[in-house]
Short mmCIF file of N, CA and C in Angstrom, two decimals:
data_model
loop_
_atom_site.label_atom_id
_atom_site.label_comp_id
_atom_site.label_asym_id
_atom_site.label_seq_id
_atom_site.Cartn_x
_atom_site.Cartn_y
_atom_site.Cartn_z
N UNK A 1 1.00 -0.97 0.15
CA UNK A 1 0.00 -0.04 0.14
C UNK A 1 0.98 1.05 -0.40
N UNK A 2 0.54 1.85 -1.34
CA UNK A 2 1.11 3.51 -1.05
C UNK A 2 0.66 4.57 -0.27
N UNK A 3 1.55 4.59 1.13
CA UNK A 3 0.82 6.00 1.69
C UNK A 3 1.24 7.21 1.16
N UNK A 4 0.27 8.39 1.54
CA UNK A 4 0.57 9.77 0.85
C UNK A 4 2.23 10.45 1.03
N UNK A 5 2.22 10.19 2.67
CA UNK A 5 3.39 10.52 3.01
C UNK A 5 4.44 9.93 2.36
N UNK A 6 4.62 8.35 2.35
CA UNK A 6 6.12 8.69 1.29
C UNK A 6 5.76 8.92 -0.16
N UNK A 7 4.92 9.74 -0.81
CA UNK A 7 4.96 10.30 -2.37
C UNK A 7 5.66 11.69 -2.18
N UNK A 8 5.00 12.42 -1.24
CA UNK A 8 4.82 13.50 -0.65
C UNK A 8 6.66 13.31 -0.50
N UNK A 9 7.70 12.34 0.73
CA UNK A 9 8.95 12.60 0.42
C UNK A 9 9.56 12.24 -1.13
N UNK A 10 9.42 11.25 -1.73
CA UNK A 10 9.45 10.80 -3.24
C UNK A 10 9.46 11.72 -4.48
N UNK A 11 8.01 12.90 -3.98
CA UNK A 11 8.69 14.02 -5.58
C UNK A 11 8.94 15.12 -4.61
N UNK A 12 9.31 15.39 -3.67
CA UNK A 12 10.01 16.20 -3.09
C UNK A 12 11.38 15.96 -3.14
N UNK A 13 11.70 15.03 -3.00
CA UNK A 13 13.03 14.37 -3.39
C UNK A 13 13.92 14.42 -4.63
N UNK A 14 12.47 14.20 -5.52
CA UNK A 14 12.55 14.17 -7.31
C UNK A 14 13.19 16.26 -7.47
N UNK A 15 12.08 16.87 -7.10
CA UNK A 15 12.21 17.97 -7.24
C UNK A 15 13.05 18.80 -6.62
N UNK A 16 13.94 17.79 -5.63
CA UNK A 16 15.18 18.52 -5.17
C UNK A 16 16.13 19.14 -5.68
N UNK A 17 16.00 17.88 -6.74
CA UNK A 17 17.14 17.95 -8.31
C UNK A 17 16.86 18.20 -9.23
N UNK A 18 15.97 19.40 -9.24
CA UNK A 18 15.71 19.98 -9.93
C UNK A 18 16.98 21.48 -10.71
N UNK A 19 18.03 21.33 -11.19
CA UNK A 19 18.47 22.30 -10.81
C UNK A 19 18.06 23.86 -11.49
N UNK A 20 18.16 25.04 -10.28
CA UNK A 20 18.37 25.86 -10.92
C UNK A 20 17.63 26.74 -12.48
N UNK A 21 18.82 26.46 -13.36
CA UNK A 21 18.63 27.24 -14.95
C UNK A 21 16.93 25.67 -14.97
N UNK A 22 17.28 24.49 -14.82
CA UNK A 22 16.07 23.68 -15.16
C UNK A 22 14.65 24.06 -14.53
N UNK A 23 14.70 25.12 -13.13
CA UNK A 23 13.69 25.05 -12.42
C UNK A 23 12.87 26.28 -13.34
N UNK A 24 13.90 27.43 -14.14
CA UNK A 24 13.80 28.50 -14.04
C UNK A 24 12.99 28.49 -15.70
N UNK A 25 13.67 27.58 -16.57
CA UNK A 25 13.36 26.93 -17.67
C UNK A 25 11.68 26.35 -18.21
N UNK A 26 12.32 25.29 -17.01
CA UNK A 26 10.02 24.50 -16.68
C UNK A 26 9.45 25.97 -16.42
N UNK A 27 9.08 26.51 -15.33
CA UNK A 27 8.80 27.67 -15.05
C UNK A 27 8.22 28.38 -15.86
N UNK A 28 8.85 28.79 -16.83
CA UNK A 28 8.74 30.15 -18.43
C UNK A 28 8.01 28.78 -19.46
N UNK A 29 8.33 27.74 -19.47
CA UNK A 29 7.85 27.04 -20.52
C UNK A 29 6.30 26.67 -19.82
N UNK A 30 5.79 26.75 -18.44
CA UNK A 30 4.73 26.21 -18.23
C UNK A 30 4.00 27.74 -17.77
N UNK A 31 4.61 28.56 -17.63
CA UNK A 31 3.79 30.09 -18.02
C UNK A 31 3.38 30.57 -19.01
N UNK A 32 3.93 30.24 -20.29
CA UNK A 32 3.89 30.42 -21.48
C UNK A 32 2.81 29.34 -21.80
N UNK A 33 2.85 28.35 -21.83
CA UNK A 33 1.65 27.25 -22.41
C UNK A 33 0.75 28.42 -21.39
N UNK A 34 0.17 27.95 -19.78
CA UNK A 34 -0.94 29.17 -18.96
C UNK A 34 -1.22 30.10 -20.05
N UNK A 35 -0.26 31.11 -20.60
CA UNK A 35 -0.80 32.29 -20.98
C UNK A 35 -1.47 32.51 -22.27
N UNK A 36 -1.32 30.93 -23.27
CA UNK A 36 -2.34 30.07 -24.44
C UNK A 36 -3.66 29.94 -24.41
N UNK A 37 -3.99 30.08 -22.44
CA UNK A 37 -4.78 29.02 -22.48
C UNK A 37 -6.28 29.39 -21.93
N UNK A 38 -7.13 29.23 -22.80
CA UNK A 38 -8.35 29.68 -23.19
C UNK A 38 -9.10 30.15 -21.67
N UNK A 39 -8.81 29.51 -20.69
CA UNK A 39 -9.13 29.35 -19.59
C UNK A 39 -8.67 30.77 -18.78
N UNK A 40 -7.40 30.58 -19.06
CA UNK A 40 -6.71 31.57 -18.05
C UNK A 40 -6.94 33.06 -19.22
N UNK A 41 -7.41 33.27 -20.28
CA UNK A 41 -7.38 34.19 -20.56
C UNK A 41 -8.74 34.40 -20.87
N UNK A 42 -9.64 34.07 -20.88
CA UNK A 42 -10.90 34.96 -20.20
C UNK A 42 -11.19 35.09 -19.10
N UNK A 43 -10.47 34.24 -17.99
CA UNK A 43 -10.71 35.07 -16.49
C UNK A 43 -10.27 36.43 -16.21
N UNK A 44 -11.12 37.24 -15.44
CA UNK A 44 -10.92 38.43 -15.22
C UNK A 44 -10.37 38.33 -14.04
N UNK A 45 -10.32 37.45 -12.91
CA UNK A 45 -10.31 37.00 -11.52
C UNK A 45 -9.37 35.72 -11.49
N UNK A 46 -7.90 35.68 -10.92
CA UNK A 46 -7.44 34.97 -11.20
C UNK A 46 -7.00 34.27 -9.38
N UNK A 47 -7.38 33.50 -8.60
CA UNK A 47 -6.99 33.03 -8.05
C UNK A 47 -5.82 32.24 -7.53
N UNK A 48 -4.24 32.50 -7.44
CA UNK A 48 -3.50 31.66 -7.03
C UNK A 48 -2.65 31.56 -6.35
N UNK A 49 -1.69 30.70 -5.59
CA UNK A 49 -0.68 31.26 -4.60
C UNK A 49 0.58 31.80 -4.68
N UNK A 50 1.02 32.38 -3.91
CA UNK A 50 2.65 33.31 -4.04
C UNK A 50 3.20 31.59 -4.13
N UNK A 51 4.14 31.49 -5.51
CA UNK A 51 5.25 30.05 -5.05
C UNK A 51 6.21 30.27 -4.26
N UNK A 52 6.66 29.02 -3.86
CA UNK A 52 8.03 28.99 -2.94
C UNK A 52 8.42 27.52 -3.31
N UNK A 53 9.65 27.18 -3.74
CA UNK A 53 10.73 26.04 -4.09
C UNK A 53 10.02 25.23 -3.78
N UNK A 54 9.57 24.35 -4.49
CA UNK A 54 10.06 23.64 -5.60
C UNK A 54 8.66 23.98 -6.61
N UNK A 55 7.54 24.46 -5.82
CA UNK A 55 7.03 24.49 -6.92
C UNK A 55 7.05 25.65 -8.04
N UNK A 56 6.32 25.66 -9.02
CA UNK A 56 6.44 26.25 -10.24
C UNK A 56 5.73 27.74 -9.84
N UNK A 57 6.89 28.49 -10.34
CA UNK A 57 7.47 30.20 -10.21
C UNK A 57 6.01 31.19 -10.38
N UNK A 58 5.26 31.20 -9.58
CA UNK A 58 4.03 32.58 -10.14
C UNK A 58 4.07 33.26 -10.01
N UNK A 59 5.60 33.89 -10.05
CA UNK A 59 5.72 35.74 -9.86
C UNK A 59 5.53 36.11 -10.96
N UNK A 60 5.90 35.59 -12.43
CA UNK A 60 6.09 35.69 -13.74
C UNK A 60 4.60 35.69 -13.79
N UNK A 61 3.80 35.03 -13.51
CA UNK A 61 2.57 35.13 -13.49
C UNK A 61 1.23 35.69 -13.14
N UNK A 62 1.75 36.40 -11.85
CA UNK A 62 1.23 37.19 -11.44
C UNK A 62 1.49 38.46 -11.84
N UNK A 63 2.47 39.03 -12.50
CA UNK A 63 3.34 39.68 -13.40
C UNK A 63 2.06 40.46 -14.41
N UNK A 64 2.44 39.02 -15.03
CA UNK A 64 1.83 39.01 -16.67
C UNK A 64 0.30 39.14 -16.39
N UNK A 65 -0.11 38.55 -15.49
CA UNK A 65 -1.85 38.94 -15.14
C UNK A 65 -2.50 39.88 -14.99
N UNK A 66 -1.47 41.12 -13.78
CA UNK A 66 -1.63 41.93 -13.83
C UNK A 66 -1.66 43.45 -15.04
N UNK A 67 -0.49 42.58 -16.18
CA UNK A 67 -0.60 43.37 -17.38
C UNK A 67 -1.47 43.45 -17.66
N UNK A 68 -2.21 42.20 -18.19
CA UNK A 68 -3.61 42.20 -18.81
C UNK A 68 -4.48 42.56 -18.36
N UNK A 69 -4.03 43.06 -16.71
CA UNK A 69 -5.19 44.43 -16.63
C UNK A 69 -6.33 43.30 -15.28
N UNK A 70 -5.65 41.81 -15.26
CA UNK A 70 -6.55 40.95 -14.36
C UNK A 70 -6.38 41.11 -13.03
N UNK A 71 -7.85 40.71 -12.16
CA UNK A 71 -7.04 40.85 -10.96
C UNK A 71 -6.73 39.78 -10.55
N UNK A 72 -5.78 39.60 -9.12
CA UNK A 72 -4.96 38.46 -8.90
C UNK A 72 -5.04 38.31 -7.48
N UNK A 73 -6.34 37.10 -7.42
CA UNK A 73 -6.34 36.95 -5.77
C UNK A 73 -5.45 35.69 -4.97
N UNK A 74 -5.05 36.29 -3.78
CA UNK A 74 -4.01 35.10 -3.24
C UNK A 74 -4.56 34.33 -2.24
N UNK A 75 -3.96 32.97 -1.72
CA UNK A 75 -5.01 32.62 -0.53
C UNK A 75 -4.51 33.70 0.87
N UNK A 76 -5.27 33.48 2.19
CA UNK A 76 -4.76 34.11 3.68
C UNK A 76 -5.06 32.29 3.74
N UNK A 77 -4.11 32.09 4.75
CA UNK A 77 -4.87 30.76 5.98
C UNK A 77 -5.76 31.05 6.93
N UNK A 78 -6.22 30.44 7.58
CA UNK A 78 -7.24 30.91 8.72
C UNK A 78 -6.83 29.49 9.23
N UNK A 79 -5.55 29.20 10.25
CA UNK A 79 -5.54 27.94 11.04
C UNK A 79 -5.96 27.15 11.49
N UNK A 80 -6.71 28.50 12.79
CA UNK A 80 -8.00 27.81 13.71
C UNK A 80 -9.31 27.58 13.18
N UNK A 81 -9.64 27.74 11.82
CA UNK A 81 -10.86 26.96 11.51
C UNK A 81 -10.28 26.25 9.90
N UNK A 82 -8.95 26.36 9.94
CA UNK A 82 -8.26 25.72 8.98
C UNK A 82 -9.05 25.58 7.85
N UNK A 83 -9.42 26.87 6.95
CA UNK A 83 -9.78 27.44 6.49
C UNK A 83 -8.96 28.33 5.38
N UNK A 84 -9.17 28.95 3.66
CA UNK A 84 -8.45 29.74 3.44
C UNK A 84 -9.79 30.78 2.61
N UNK A 85 -9.60 32.24 2.52
CA UNK A 85 -10.17 32.97 1.98
C UNK A 85 -9.15 33.59 0.63
N UNK A 86 -9.63 34.16 -0.14
CA UNK A 86 -8.52 35.09 -0.89
C UNK A 86 -8.65 36.19 -0.40
N UNK A 87 -7.84 36.91 -1.58
CA UNK A 87 -7.73 38.48 -0.97
C UNK A 87 -6.87 39.15 -2.00
N UNK A 88 -7.91 39.56 -2.97
CA UNK A 88 -7.10 40.99 -3.66
C UNK A 88 -6.15 41.59 -3.69
N UNK A 89 -4.65 41.07 -4.41
CA UNK A 89 -3.68 42.33 -3.73
C UNK A 89 -3.12 42.98 -5.07
N UNK A 90 -2.74 44.07 -5.47
CA UNK A 90 -2.41 44.14 -7.09
C UNK A 90 -0.20 44.95 -6.34
N UNK A 91 0.07 44.65 -5.50
CA UNK A 91 1.46 44.84 -5.62
C UNK A 91 2.45 44.17 -4.53
N UNK A 92 3.46 43.89 -4.45
CA UNK A 92 3.91 42.12 -3.57
C UNK A 92 4.39 42.93 -2.37
N UNK A 93 4.73 44.18 -1.96
CA UNK A 93 4.44 45.15 -1.60
C UNK A 93 3.47 44.64 -0.16
N UNK A 94 2.30 44.07 -0.89
CA UNK A 94 1.08 44.00 -0.16
C UNK A 94 0.87 42.51 1.02
N UNK A 95 2.18 41.82 0.86
CA UNK A 95 1.83 40.43 1.49
C UNK A 95 3.03 40.52 2.24
N UNK A 96 2.82 39.27 3.51
CA UNK A 96 4.04 39.47 4.29
C UNK A 96 3.93 37.98 4.64
N UNK A 97 5.21 37.43 5.24
CA UNK A 97 5.32 36.09 5.91
C UNK A 97 4.58 35.85 6.97
N UNK A 98 3.95 34.73 6.88
CA UNK A 98 3.48 34.23 7.70
C UNK A 98 3.68 32.65 8.03
N UNK A 99 2.99 31.67 8.17
CA UNK A 99 3.18 30.02 8.02
C UNK A 99 4.31 30.02 7.21
N UNK A 100 5.43 28.98 7.84
CA UNK A 100 6.46 28.45 7.07
C UNK A 100 7.06 29.36 5.89
N UNK A 101 7.41 30.42 6.62
CA UNK A 101 7.84 30.92 5.18
C UNK A 101 6.69 31.43 3.54
N UNK A 102 5.59 30.64 4.28
CA UNK A 102 4.67 30.98 2.47
C UNK A 102 4.00 33.07 2.67
N UNK A 103 4.12 33.53 1.99
CA UNK A 103 3.54 34.98 1.93
C UNK A 103 1.91 35.07 1.73
N UNK A 104 1.50 35.72 2.55
CA UNK A 104 0.20 36.09 2.50
C UNK A 104 -0.60 37.50 2.30
N UNK A 105 -1.46 37.69 1.65
CA UNK A 105 -2.07 39.61 2.20
C UNK A 105 -1.99 39.55 3.14
N UNK A 106 -1.45 41.39 3.18
CA UNK A 106 -1.56 41.58 4.91
C UNK A 106 -3.89 42.28 4.54
N UNK A 107 -4.13 41.77 5.56
CA UNK A 107 -5.67 41.88 5.41
C UNK A 107 -5.56 43.24 5.47
N UNK A 108 -5.10 44.10 5.71
CA UNK A 108 -5.56 45.75 5.61
C UNK A 108 -5.18 46.48 4.73
N UNK A 109 -4.41 45.57 3.78
CA UNK A 109 -3.95 46.34 2.81
C UNK A 109 -5.21 45.80 1.12
N UNK A 110 -5.18 44.80 0.91
CA UNK A 110 -6.29 43.92 0.56
C UNK A 110 -7.27 43.71 0.57
N UNK A 111 -8.35 43.21 0.04
CA UNK A 111 -9.55 42.81 -0.30
C UNK A 111 -9.68 41.56 -0.61
N UNK A 112 -11.23 41.12 0.35
CA UNK A 112 -11.45 39.94 -0.28
C UNK A 112 -12.45 39.58 -1.02
N UNK A 113 -12.37 38.38 -1.79
CA UNK A 113 -13.32 38.21 -2.38
C UNK A 113 -14.31 36.58 -2.38
N UNK A 114 -15.20 36.69 -3.01
CA UNK A 114 -15.69 35.20 -2.62
C UNK A 114 -15.45 34.47 -3.86
N UNK A 115 -15.49 33.10 -3.54
CA UNK A 115 -15.40 31.83 -4.54
C UNK A 115 -15.98 32.53 -6.28
N UNK A 116 -17.70 32.66 -5.70
CA UNK A 116 -18.00 32.75 -6.80
C UNK A 116 -17.49 34.14 -7.77
N UNK A 117 -16.60 34.59 -6.91
CA UNK A 117 -15.51 36.06 -7.76
C UNK A 117 -14.54 35.77 -8.90
N UNK A 118 -14.08 34.29 -8.53
CA UNK A 118 -12.93 34.03 -9.01
C UNK A 118 -13.41 32.94 -10.16
N UNK A 119 -13.05 33.49 -11.07
CA UNK A 119 -12.81 32.42 -12.49
C UNK A 119 -12.12 31.54 -12.75
N UNK A 120 -10.70 31.58 -12.23
CA UNK A 120 -10.07 30.67 -12.38
C UNK A 120 -8.97 30.20 -11.33
N UNK A 121 -8.97 28.93 -11.12
CA UNK A 121 -7.73 28.84 -9.65
C UNK A 121 -7.65 27.92 -9.89
N UNK A 122 -6.03 28.36 -10.15
CA UNK A 122 -4.75 27.80 -10.13
C UNK A 122 -4.15 27.23 -9.17
N UNK A 123 -4.81 26.08 -8.75
CA UNK A 123 -4.55 25.14 -7.95
C UNK A 123 -3.52 24.35 -7.44
N UNK A 124 -2.31 24.98 -5.81
CA UNK A 124 -1.02 24.13 -5.65
C UNK A 124 -1.00 23.00 -5.37
N UNK A 125 -0.27 22.00 -5.54
CA UNK A 125 0.25 20.83 -5.12
C UNK A 125 1.24 20.33 -5.38
N UNK A 126 1.67 18.80 -4.60
CA UNK A 126 3.05 18.28 -4.64
C UNK A 126 2.72 17.68 -5.97
N UNK A 127 1.90 16.25 -6.01
CA UNK A 127 1.67 15.14 -6.50
C UNK A 127 0.76 15.01 -7.31
N UNK A 128 0.15 14.50 -9.05
CA UNK A 128 -0.50 15.21 -9.49
C UNK A 128 -0.70 13.68 -10.37
N UNK A 129 -2.04 13.03 -10.18
CA UNK A 129 -1.91 11.89 -11.14
C UNK A 129 -2.73 12.72 -13.01
N UNK A 130 -2.48 12.01 -13.77
CA UNK A 130 -3.38 11.95 -15.01
C UNK A 130 -5.41 12.11 -14.99
N UNK A 131 -5.49 12.01 -14.09
CA UNK A 131 -6.66 12.13 -13.62
C UNK A 131 -7.30 13.44 -13.06
N UNK A 132 -6.47 13.88 -12.94
CA UNK A 132 -6.34 15.45 -12.09
C UNK A 132 -6.41 15.08 -10.65
N UNK A 133 -6.21 14.28 -10.13
CA UNK A 133 -6.09 14.11 -8.89
C UNK A 133 -4.59 15.33 -7.91
N UNK A 134 -4.45 15.32 -7.03
CA UNK A 134 -3.40 16.36 -6.66
C UNK A 134 -3.65 15.70 -5.30
N UNK A 135 -2.05 15.60 -3.89
CA UNK A 135 -1.64 15.22 -3.61
C UNK A 135 -1.01 16.67 -3.04
N UNK A 136 -2.06 17.33 -1.89
CA UNK A 136 -1.54 18.70 -1.32
C UNK A 136 -0.18 18.68 -0.51
N UNK A 137 -0.11 19.70 -0.08
CA UNK A 137 0.83 19.60 0.81
C UNK A 137 0.70 19.14 2.47
N UNK A 138 -0.90 18.21 2.75
CA UNK A 138 -1.31 17.99 4.43
C UNK A 138 -2.12 18.51 4.84
N UNK A 139 -2.37 19.87 5.00
CA UNK A 139 -3.30 20.43 5.38
C UNK A 139 -4.45 21.04 5.01
N UNK A 140 -5.00 20.62 3.69
CA UNK A 140 -6.30 19.93 3.58
C UNK A 140 -6.76 21.61 3.41
N UNK A 141 -6.65 22.80 3.15
CA UNK A 141 -6.74 23.90 3.21
C UNK A 141 -7.89 23.95 1.48
N UNK A 142 -7.02 23.38 1.07
CA UNK A 142 -7.69 23.43 -0.95
C UNK A 142 -8.92 22.56 -0.84
N UNK A 143 -8.72 21.09 -0.65
CA UNK A 143 -9.79 20.64 -0.68
C UNK A 143 -10.89 21.01 0.03
N UNK A 144 -10.80 21.10 1.07
CA UNK A 144 -12.01 22.26 1.79
C UNK A 144 -12.70 23.36 0.75
N UNK A 145 -11.89 23.76 0.54
CA UNK A 145 -11.70 25.61 -0.57
C UNK A 145 -12.87 25.01 -1.58
N UNK A 146 -12.15 23.75 -2.35
CA UNK A 146 -12.96 23.40 -3.54
C UNK A 146 -14.29 22.82 -3.56
N UNK A 147 -14.43 22.24 -2.09
CA UNK A 147 -15.99 21.92 -2.08
C UNK A 147 -16.41 23.05 -2.42
N UNK A 148 -16.47 24.59 -2.15
CA UNK A 148 -17.67 25.40 -2.65
C UNK A 148 -17.28 25.68 -3.58
N UNK A 149 -16.16 25.60 -4.37
CA UNK A 149 -15.80 26.35 -5.57
C UNK A 149 -16.79 25.60 -6.79
N UNK A 150 -17.35 26.73 -8.05
CA UNK A 150 -17.86 25.83 -9.01
C UNK A 150 -17.12 26.38 -10.17
N UNK A 151 -16.33 27.60 -9.86
CA UNK A 151 -15.34 28.12 -10.79
C UNK A 151 -14.49 27.25 -11.73
N UNK A 152 -13.30 27.33 -12.72
CA UNK A 152 -12.87 26.94 -13.52
C UNK A 152 -11.38 26.84 -12.82
N UNK A 153 -10.73 24.87 -12.44
CA UNK A 153 -9.42 25.15 -11.89
C UNK A 153 -8.42 24.57 -12.93
N UNK A 154 -6.97 24.61 -12.53
CA UNK A 154 -6.27 23.86 -13.09
C UNK A 154 -5.24 24.39 -12.21
N UNK A 155 -4.14 22.80 -12.57
CA UNK A 155 -3.02 22.95 -11.80
C UNK A 155 -1.64 22.82 -12.85
N UNK A 156 -0.49 23.66 -12.32
CA UNK A 156 0.59 23.87 -12.94
C UNK A 156 1.95 22.66 -12.57
N UNK A 157 2.12 21.56 -13.20
CA UNK A 157 2.91 21.43 -12.62
C UNK A 157 4.44 20.25 -14.09
N UNK A 158 5.44 20.69 -12.82
CA UNK A 158 6.58 20.30 -13.47
C UNK A 158 6.45 18.35 -13.61
N UNK A 159 6.97 18.32 -14.61
CA UNK A 159 7.30 16.23 -15.20
C UNK A 159 7.33 15.45 -14.07
N UNK A 160 7.84 15.77 -12.96
CA UNK A 160 8.40 14.94 -11.46
C UNK A 160 6.86 15.12 -10.80
N UNK A 161 6.45 15.55 -10.74
CA UNK A 161 5.16 15.70 -10.06
C UNK A 161 3.89 14.85 -11.16
N UNK A 162 3.90 14.84 -12.01
CA UNK A 162 2.92 13.50 -12.77
C UNK A 162 3.67 11.50 -12.22
N UNK A 163 2.00 11.32 -11.35
CA UNK A 163 3.06 9.78 -11.23
C UNK A 163 1.89 9.30 -11.20
N UNK A 164 1.07 7.73 -11.22
CA UNK A 164 0.95 6.98 -11.56
C UNK A 164 -0.29 6.88 -10.62
N UNK A 165 0.18 7.04 -9.22
CA UNK A 165 -0.71 6.82 -8.34
C UNK A 165 -0.68 7.17 -7.10
N UNK A 166 -1.25 7.76 -7.02
CA UNK A 166 -1.35 7.97 -4.75
C UNK A 166 -3.10 7.23 -4.49
N UNK A 167 -2.66 7.16 -3.32
CA UNK A 167 -4.37 6.83 -2.52
C UNK A 167 -5.59 8.36 -2.18
N UNK A 168 -6.89 7.82 -3.42
CA UNK A 168 -7.43 8.95 -3.78
C UNK A 168 -8.57 9.01 -2.65
N UNK A 169 -9.16 10.00 -1.65
CA UNK A 169 -10.77 9.73 -0.91
C UNK A 169 -11.42 10.13 -1.57
N UNK A 170 -12.48 9.72 -1.03
CA UNK A 170 -13.84 10.16 -2.25
C UNK A 170 -13.84 11.66 -2.02
N UNK A 171 -13.60 11.99 -1.39
CA UNK A 171 -13.83 14.01 -1.02
C UNK A 171 -13.20 14.50 -2.09
N UNK A 172 -12.28 13.83 -2.74
CA UNK A 172 -10.99 14.46 -2.74
C UNK A 172 -11.26 14.83 -4.39
N UNK A 173 -11.42 15.93 -5.01
CA UNK A 173 -12.43 17.27 -6.26
C UNK A 173 -11.02 17.44 -6.93
N UNK A 174 -10.56 16.43 -8.08
CA UNK A 174 -9.67 16.51 -9.10
C UNK A 174 -9.31 18.48 -10.08
N UNK A 175 -8.63 18.58 -10.49
CA UNK A 175 -8.63 19.53 -11.48
C UNK A 175 -9.25 19.37 -12.51
N UNK A 176 -9.31 20.21 -13.18
CA UNK A 176 -9.86 20.48 -14.96
C UNK A 176 -8.70 20.09 -15.68
N UNK A 177 -7.42 20.49 -15.61
CA UNK A 177 -6.19 20.30 -16.25
C UNK A 177 -4.80 20.53 -15.50
N UNK A 178 -4.32 20.04 -15.93
CA UNK A 178 -2.76 20.09 -15.47
C UNK A 178 -1.67 20.68 -16.71
N UNK A 179 -1.31 22.10 -16.70
CA UNK A 179 -0.10 22.60 -17.45
C UNK A 179 1.17 22.39 -17.07
N UNK A 180 1.52 21.61 -18.24
CA UNK A 180 3.51 21.06 -17.90
C UNK A 180 4.09 22.04 -18.78
N UNK A 181 5.06 21.62 -18.46
CA UNK A 181 5.96 22.10 -19.57
C UNK A 181 5.59 21.95 -21.10
N UNK A 182 5.79 21.08 -20.66
CA UNK A 182 5.37 19.77 -22.54
C UNK A 182 4.32 19.59 -22.93
N UNK A 183 2.80 20.26 -22.35
CA UNK A 183 1.71 19.60 -21.84
C UNK A 183 0.60 19.97 -21.49
N UNK A 184 -0.12 20.49 -22.07
CA UNK A 184 -1.48 20.44 -21.02
C UNK A 184 -2.83 19.27 -21.03
N UNK A 185 -2.68 18.55 -19.72
CA UNK A 185 -3.01 17.76 -19.84
C UNK A 185 -4.90 17.90 -19.07
N UNK A 186 -5.62 17.59 -20.15
CA UNK A 186 -7.18 18.04 -19.65
C UNK A 186 -7.62 16.95 -19.45
N UNK A 187 -8.41 16.97 -18.28
CA UNK A 187 -8.59 15.94 -17.90
C UNK A 187 -10.75 15.98 -17.49
N UNK A 188 -11.09 14.42 -18.60
CA UNK A 188 -12.70 14.79 -19.32
C UNK A 188 -13.15 14.54 -17.71
#
């Protein structure tokens, strides 16, 4: 039986092997593929995390979204309730380092948006199956958020993050597509 934590550790290990040039190259190619995606082009409000290595670099995606006149909402964790809220921000100085070195919006400088307002949610994860199931970092925040989200979803992933199998629970909600440096995997 494959357990989720051993999958997490395995994927983290293979991502740690990515050299800085490869990390930058793949992130750039993934972003370019995202910019050509119809869901991205149509969305006026995008939900996305501020990346932390080894996740695909989202800084360039956030900047490009602003240049295109899109609103960008980033998640704020509420650990007591184990839930996420998303807040619109317009410059990186409106972020602060909170848990585990993650950057989150400063509430006084940003505006909360409802899940209905977010047209495209770029869902982070550590590992994915080609069926669109994702293995997160273990907090369950996105699993809970996705139960009340009805907009478009996609994930950005390095080839090393696409794996054949991991245990999927009945409450797990797959994303609609996964964008890698070489392909867009559309989930039916």
